[in-house]
Amino acid sequence: GNSVTQMEGPVTLSEEAFLTINCTYTATGYPSLFWYVQYPGEGLQLLLKATKADDKGSNKGFEATYRKETTSFHLEKGSVQVSDSAVYFCALSLTGNQFYFGTGTSLTVIP
Amino acid sequence: GAVVSQHPSWVICKSGTSVKIECRSLDFQATTMFWYRQFPKQSLMLMATSNEGSKATYEQGVEKDKFLINHASLTLSTLTVTSAHPEDSSFYICSARDWDRLSGANVLTFGAGSRLTVL
């Protein structure tokens, strides 16, 4: 079947620390991969995406590379800020009609 | 970019009443919308897929008579929680599928969510 596995949180980092949130997937085809971010009390926002192997999605200093050989799409940021505190969801889509989400990883950045 | 508007953002109602939540795609047509429920500090639970002009497809365990979904136009889907009870209190989020031309992929655009509190 199709599924997404994310590292469990919560994650707490000091400002300017390096961030990695692991995401691996299982899919029956060639999925598109996404990272969504949810700030407190809000809906989800698309952070970045990649549609084929070796593609790198990037936005707001965040990056993730579509690794087919390891079925991974890890989220990274070199220097986190307090404003990055949120819940991050990894997701995949095969046909565009069904999206599979990970359980979410809560990130708290402290000054 | 694509925008999805969800209304109301916060609603409090008495037990036994019905509440309607609207989800609108503002600058694109959405043949497919999705409704999710999110419990505190938990992930999204897909409730149903809403298809314009046809019946919604409900996920296993979701009562379709309890959570009525209507997708009457290409820009509007509604979720009605009928005879609401305190256990229906939750954060409900809608999303609409949109085609991203740059990447050639479907992406989901989410509404801001609606927090329902049933007294």
mmCIF file of C-alpha atoms in Angstrom:
data_model
loop_
_atom_site.group_PDB
_atom_site.id
_atom_site.type_symbol
_atom_site.label_atom_id
_atom_site.label_comp_id
_atom_site.label_asym_id
_atom_site.label_seq_id
_atom_site.Cartn_x
_atom_site.Cartn_y
_atom_site.Cartn_z
ATOM 1 C CA GLY A 1 0.000 0.000 0.000
ATOM 2 C CA ASN A 2 0.846 3.657 0.089
ATOM 3 C CA SER A 3 2.017 5.312 3.270
ATOM 4 C CA VAL A 4 4.270 7.951 4.748
ATOM 5 C CA THR A 5 6.376 7.581 7.868
ATOM 6 C CA GLN A 6 7.736 10.602 9.667
ATOM 7 C CA MET A 7 10.070 10.882 12.586
ATOM 8 C CA GLU A 8 8.169 11.361 15.780
ATOM 9 C CA GLY A 9 8.369 14.601 17.645
ATOM 10 C CA PRO A 10 8.274 16.816 19.317
ATOM 11 C CA VAL A 11 11.515 18.367 18.178
ATOM 12 C CA THR A 12 12.971 21.260 20.156
ATOM 13 C CA LEU A 13 15.878 23.251 18.770
ATOM 14 C CA SER A 14 17.685 26.415 19.627
ATOM 15 C CA GLU A 15 17.548 29.268 17.171
ATOM 16 C CA GLU A 16 20.056 28.927 14.307
ATOM 17 C CA ALA A 17 20.380 25.176 14.810
ATOM 18 C CA PHE A 18 20.285 22.744 11.890
ATOM 19 C CA LEU A 19 17.004 20.955 11.300
ATOM 20 C CA THR A 20 16.321 17.546 9.830
ATOM 21 C CA ILE A 21 12.921 15.907 9.859
ATOM 22 C CA ASN A 22 13.010 12.428 8.378
ATOM 23 C CA CYS A 23 10.334 11.173 6.023
ATOM 24 C CA THR A 24 10.187 7.860 4.204
ATOM 25 C CA TYR A 25 7.461 6.553 2.004
ATOM 26 C CA THR A 26 5.987 3.431 0.516
ATOM 27 C CA ALA A 27 4.219 3.736 -2.794
ATOM 28 C CA THR A 28 2.956 1.451 -5.521
ATOM 29 C CA GLY A 29 4.106 3.780 -8.260
ATOM 30 C CA TYR A 30 6.003 7.022 -8.743
ATOM 31 C CA PRO A 31 4.553 9.540 -6.335
ATOM 32 C CA SER A 32 4.837 13.274 -6.014
ATOM 33 C CA LEU A 33 6.144 14.231 -2.585
ATOM 34 C CA PHE A 34 5.237 17.202 -0.442
ATOM 35 C CA TRP A 35 5.988 18.951 2.787
ATOM 36 C CA TYR A 36 3.189 20.937 4.381
ATOM 37 C CA VAL A 37 3.481 23.204 7.416
ATOM 38 C CA GLN A 38 0.776 24.006 9.948
ATOM 39 C CA TYR A 39 1.207 27.011 12.190
ATOM 40 C CA PRO A 40 -0.752 27.070 15.463
ATOM 41 C CA GLY A 41 -4.482 27.435 14.926
ATOM 42 C CA GLU A 42 -4.226 27.440 11.158
ATOM 43 C CA GLY A 43 -4.722 25.110 8.239
ATOM 44 C CA LEU A 44 -1.902 23.510 6.311
ATOM 45 C CA GLN A 45 0.249 25.377 3.828
ATOM 46 C CA LEU A 46 2.304 23.835 1.079
ATOM 47 C CA LEU A 47 5.964 24.338 1.939
ATOM 48 C CA LEU A 48 7.666 22.550 -0.932
ATOM 49 C CA LYS A 49 7.260 19.673 -3.342
ATOM 50 C CA ALA A 50 9.111 17.388 -5.716
ATOM 51 C CA THR A 51 7.541 15.410 -8.505
ATOM 52 C CA LYS A 52 10.287 13.043 -9.642
ATOM 53 C CA ALA A 53 13.400 11.323 -8.437
ATOM 54 C CA ASP A 54 16.382 13.561 -7.611
ATOM 55 C CA ASP A 55 14.239 16.692 -7.688
ATOM 56 C CA LYS A 56 14.954 19.123 -4.875
ATOM 57 C CA GLY A 57 12.101 21.176 -3.499
ATOM 58 C CA SER A 58 12.994 24.360 -1.690
ATOM 59 C CA ASN A 59 11.220 27.270 -0.066
ATOM 60 C CA LYS A 60 11.922 29.724 2.780
ATOM 61 C CA GLY A 61 15.298 28.115 3.439
ATOM 62 C CA PHE A 62 13.836 24.622 3.681
ATOM 63 C CA GLU A 63 14.951 21.888 1.292
ATOM 64 C CA ALA A 64 14.039 18.296 0.596
ATOM 65 C CA THR A 65 15.394 15.949 -2.063
ATOM 66 C CA TYR A 66 13.340 13.151 -3.613
ATOM 67 C CA ARG A 67 15.464 10.042 -3.099
ATOM 68 C CA LYS A 68 14.015 7.095 -4.940
ATOM 69 C CA GLU A 69 16.754 4.672 -3.906
ATOM 70 C CA THR A 70 16.062 5.239 -0.226
ATOM 71 C CA THR A 71 12.371 6.174 -0.667
ATOM 72 C CA SER A 72 12.972 9.277 1.398
ATOM 73 C CA PHE A 73 12.147 12.967 1.353
ATOM 74 C CA HIS A 74 13.855 14.410 4.406
ATOM 75 C CA LEU A 75 13.225 18.044 5.272
ATOM 76 C CA GLU A 76 16.236 20.197 6.139
ATOM 77 C CA LYS A 77 16.992 23.765 7.080
ATOM 78 C CA GLY A 78 20.401 25.121 7.879
ATOM 79 C CA SER A 79 19.417 27.680 10.481
ATOM 80 C CA VAL A 80 15.985 27.617 12.087
ATOM 81 C CA GLN A 81 14.181 30.623 13.488
ATOM 82 C CA VAL A 82 11.584 30.967 16.209
ATOM 83 C CA SER A 83 9.027 31.675 13.490
ATOM 84 C CA ASP A 84 9.606 28.165 12.089
ATOM 85 C CA SER A 85 7.873 26.660 15.116
ATOM 86 C CA ALA A 86 5.010 24.644 13.650
ATOM 87 C CA VAL A 87 3.910 21.141 12.773
ATOM 88 C CA TYR A 88 5.378 19.706 9.591
ATOM 89 C CA PHE A 89 3.627 17.054 7.519
ATOM 90 C CA CYS A 90 5.184 14.903 4.837
ATOM 91 C CA ALA A 91 2.793 13.684 2.154
ATOM 92 C CA LEU A 92 2.675 11.766 -1.090
ATOM 93 C CA SER A 93 0.281 11.651 -3.976
ATOM 94 C CA LEU A 94 0.122 9.133 -6.778
ATOM 95 C CA THR A 95 -2.813 9.939 -8.967
ATOM 96 C CA GLY A 96 -3.436 13.406 -7.635
ATOM 97 C CA ASN A 97 -6.724 12.292 -6.242
ATOM 98 C CA GLN A 98 -5.446 10.713 -3.065
ATOM 99 C CA PHE A 99 -2.933 12.223 -0.721
ATOM 100 C CA TYR A 100 -1.318 10.291 2.083
ATOM 101 C CA PHE A 101 -0.022 12.224 5.079
ATOM 102 C CA GLY A 102 2.472 11.379 7.753
ATOM 103 C CA THR A 103 1.550 11.865 11.376
ATOM 104 C CA GLY A 104 3.203 15.266 11.581
ATOM 105 C CA THR A 105 6.279 16.424 13.473
ATOM 106 C CA SER A 106 6.001 19.265 15.924
ATOM 107 C CA LEU A 107 8.939 21.670 15.908
ATOM 108 C CA THR A 108 9.595 24.230 18.623
ATOM 109 C CA VAL A 109 12.450 26.672 18.198
ATOM 110 C CA ILE A 110 13.580 28.468 21.331
ATOM 111 C CA PRO A 111 15.468 31.773 21.314
ATOM 112 C CA GLY B 1 -1.423 31.273 -5.888
ATOM 113 C CA ALA B 2 -4.469 29.170 -5.247
ATOM 114 C CA VAL B 3 -6.550 30.188 -2.254
ATOM 115 C CA VAL B 4 -9.130 28.192 -0.339
ATOM 116 C CA SER B 5 -11.427 30.032 2.012
ATOM 117 C CA GLN B 6 -13.077 28.195 4.880
ATOM 118 C CA HIS B 7 -15.867 29.633 6.975
ATOM 119 C CA PRO B 8 -16.568 29.939 9.839
ATOM 120 C CA SER B 9 -13.163 29.752 11.450
ATOM 121 C CA TRP B 10 -14.678 29.245 14.891
ATOM 122 C CA VAL B 11 -18.130 28.091 15.877
ATOM 123 C CA ILE B 12 -19.733 27.170 19.166
ATOM 124 C CA CYS B 13 -23.081 25.441 19.191
ATOM 125 C CA LYS B 14 -25.428 23.643 21.517
ATOM 126 C CA SER B 15 -25.690 19.902 21.549
ATOM 127 C CA GLY B 16 -28.311 18.654 19.111
ATOM 128 C CA THR B 17 -28.001 21.496 16.634
ATOM 129 C CA SER B 18 -26.496 21.331 13.163
ATOM 130 C CA VAL B 19 -23.519 23.297 11.942
ATOM 131 C CA LYS B 20 -22.525 24.020 8.362
ATOM 132 C CA ILE B 21 -18.936 24.698 7.324
ATOM 133 C CA GLU B 22 -18.174 26.122 3.894
ATOM 134 C CA CYS B 23 -15.101 25.592 1.801
ATOM 135 C CA ARG B 24 -14.570 27.769 -1.250
ATOM 136 C CA SER B 25 -11.874 27.788 -3.900
ATOM 137 C CA LEU B 26 -11.449 31.483 -4.647
ATOM 138 C CA ASP B 27 -9.440 31.625 -7.838
ATOM 139 C CA PHE B 28 -9.692 28.188 -9.326
ATOM 140 C CA GLN B 29 -12.238 25.480 -9.945
ATOM 141 C CA ALA B 30 -12.042 22.439 -7.762
ATOM 142 C CA THR B 31 -13.779 19.307 -8.940
ATOM 143 C CA THR B 32 -12.437 17.505 -5.913
ATOM 144 C CA MET B 33 -12.262 18.703 -2.344
ATOM 145 C CA PHE B 34 -11.310 16.836 0.773
ATOM 146 C CA TRP B 35 -12.535 17.128 4.349
ATOM 147 C CA TYR B 36 -10.288 16.312 7.278
ATOM 148 C CA ARG B 37 -10.680 16.194 11.003
ATOM 149 C CA GLN B 38 -7.808 16.929 13.321
ATOM 150 C CA PHE B 39 -7.707 16.166 17.021
ATOM 151 C CA PRO B 40 -5.376 18.114 19.309
ATOM 152 C CA LYS B 41 -1.734 17.370 18.595
ATOM 153 C CA GLN B 42 -2.666 14.676 16.124
ATOM 154 C CA SER B 43 -2.468 14.184 12.424
ATOM 155 C CA LEU B 44 -5.129 14.741 9.841
ATOM 156 C CA MET B 45 -7.863 12.187 9.505
ATOM 157 C CA LEU B 46 -9.397 12.118 6.055
ATOM 158 C CA MET B 47 -13.158 12.046 6.453
ATOM 159 C CA ALA B 48 -14.385 12.167 2.889
ATOM 160 C CA THR B 49 -13.655 13.100 -0.682
ATOM 161 C CA SER B 50 -16.117 15.556 -2.123
ATOM 162 C CA ASN B 51 -16.738 15.411 -5.863
ATOM 163 C CA GLU B 52 -18.607 18.129 -7.688
ATOM 164 C CA GLY B 53 -21.954 16.937 -8.925
ATOM 165 C CA SER B 54 -21.824 13.527 -7.304
ATOM 166 C CA LYS B 55 -21.993 11.896 -3.918
ATOM 167 C CA ALA B 56 -19.087 12.199 -1.568
ATOM 168 C CA THR B 57 -16.889 9.209 -0.863
ATOM 169 C CA TYR B 58 -16.586 8.605 2.867
ATOM 170 C CA GLU B 59 -13.714 6.938 4.627
ATOM 171 C CA GLN B 60 -14.352 3.863 6.677
ATOM 172 C CA GLY B 61 -15.826 4.658 10.054
ATOM 173 C CA VAL B 62 -17.164 8.089 9.094
ATOM 174 C CA GLU B 63 -20.937 8.357 9.385
ATOM 175 C CA LYS B 64 -22.274 9.871 6.198
ATOM 176 C CA ASP B 65 -25.606 10.707 7.802
ATOM 177 C CA LYS B 66 -23.769 12.543 10.546
ATOM 178 C CA PHE B 67 -21.387 14.446 8.342
ATOM 179 C CA LEU B 68 -23.283 15.609 5.278
ATOM 180 C CA ILE B 69 -21.154 16.794 2.386
ATOM 181 C CA ASN B 70 -22.490 18.730 -0.557
ATOM 182 C CA HIS B 71 -20.343 19.828 -3.495
ATOM 183 C CA ALA B 72 -22.891 21.790 -5.479
ATOM 184 C CA SER B 73 -20.521 23.847 -7.600
ATOM 185 C CA LEU B 74 -16.938 23.840 -8.799
ATOM 186 C CA THR B 75 -15.968 26.344 -6.122
ATOM 187 C CA LEU B 76 -17.988 25.332 -3.093
ATOM 188 C CA SER B 77 -18.185 22.302 -0.847
ATOM 189 C CA THR B 78 -20.026 22.249 2.461
ATOM 190 C CA LEU B 79 -19.770 19.994 5.476
ATOM 191 C CA THR B 80 -22.778 19.867 7.776
ATOM 192 C CA VAL B 81 -22.374 18.273 11.170
ATOM 193 C CA THR B 82 -25.889 17.142 12.021
ATOM 194 C CA SER B 83 -27.207 16.816 15.559
ATOM 195 C CA ALA B 84 -23.825 17.762 16.929
ATOM 196 C CA HIS B 85 -22.599 16.338 20.219
ATOM 197 C CA PRO B 86 -19.609 17.270 22.366
ATOM 198 C CA GLU B 87 -17.581 14.413 20.895
ATOM 199 C CA ASP B 88 -17.894 16.120 17.502
ATOM 200 C CA SER B 89 -15.857 19.027 18.825
ATOM 201 C CA SER B 90 -12.755 19.187 16.699
ATOM 202 C CA PHE B 91 -10.772 21.124 14.120
ATOM 203 C CA TYR B 92 -12.168 20.531 10.631
ATOM 204 C CA ILE B 93 -10.033 21.355 7.623
ATOM 205 C CA CYS B 94 -10.937 21.318 3.953
ATOM 206 C CA SER B 95 -8.637 21.203 0.989
ATOM 207 C CA ALA B 96 -9.031 21.489 -2.752
ATOM 208 C CA ARG B 97 -7.052 19.810 -5.431
ATOM 209 C CA ASP B 98 -5.449 22.108 -7.965
ATOM 210 C CA TRP B 99 -3.175 21.544 -10.924
ATOM 211 C CA ASP B 100 0.224 23.185 -10.632
ATOM 212 C CA ARG B 101 1.398 23.972 -14.139
ATOM 213 C CA LEU B 102 4.997 24.602 -13.221
ATOM 214 C CA SER B 103 5.565 21.215 -11.693
ATOM 215 C CA GLY B 104 2.934 19.313 -13.624
ATOM 216 C CA ALA B 105 1.509 17.884 -10.447
ATOM 217 C CA ASN B 106 -1.666 18.071 -8.447
ATOM 218 C CA VAL B 107 -1.273 19.921 -5.187
ATOM 219 C CA LEU B 108 -3.608 20.382 -2.271
ATOM 220 C CA THR B 109 -4.487 23.838 -1.078
ATOM 221 C CA PHE B 110 -5.933 23.933 2.410
ATOM 222 C CA GLY B 111 -8.428 26.163 4.092
ATOM 223 C CA ALA B 112 -7.512 27.736 7.413
ATOM 224 C CA GLY B 113 -9.690 25.318 9.327
ATOM 225 C CA SER B 114 -12.847 25.560 11.400
ATOM 226 C CA ARG B 115 -12.823 24.908 15.107
ATOM 227 C CA LEU B 116 -16.111 23.453 16.274
ATOM 228 C CA THR B 117 -17.009 23.394 19.948
ATOM 229 C CA VAL B 118 -20.214 21.654 20.918
ATOM 230 C CA LEU B 119 -21.523 22.477 24.370
#
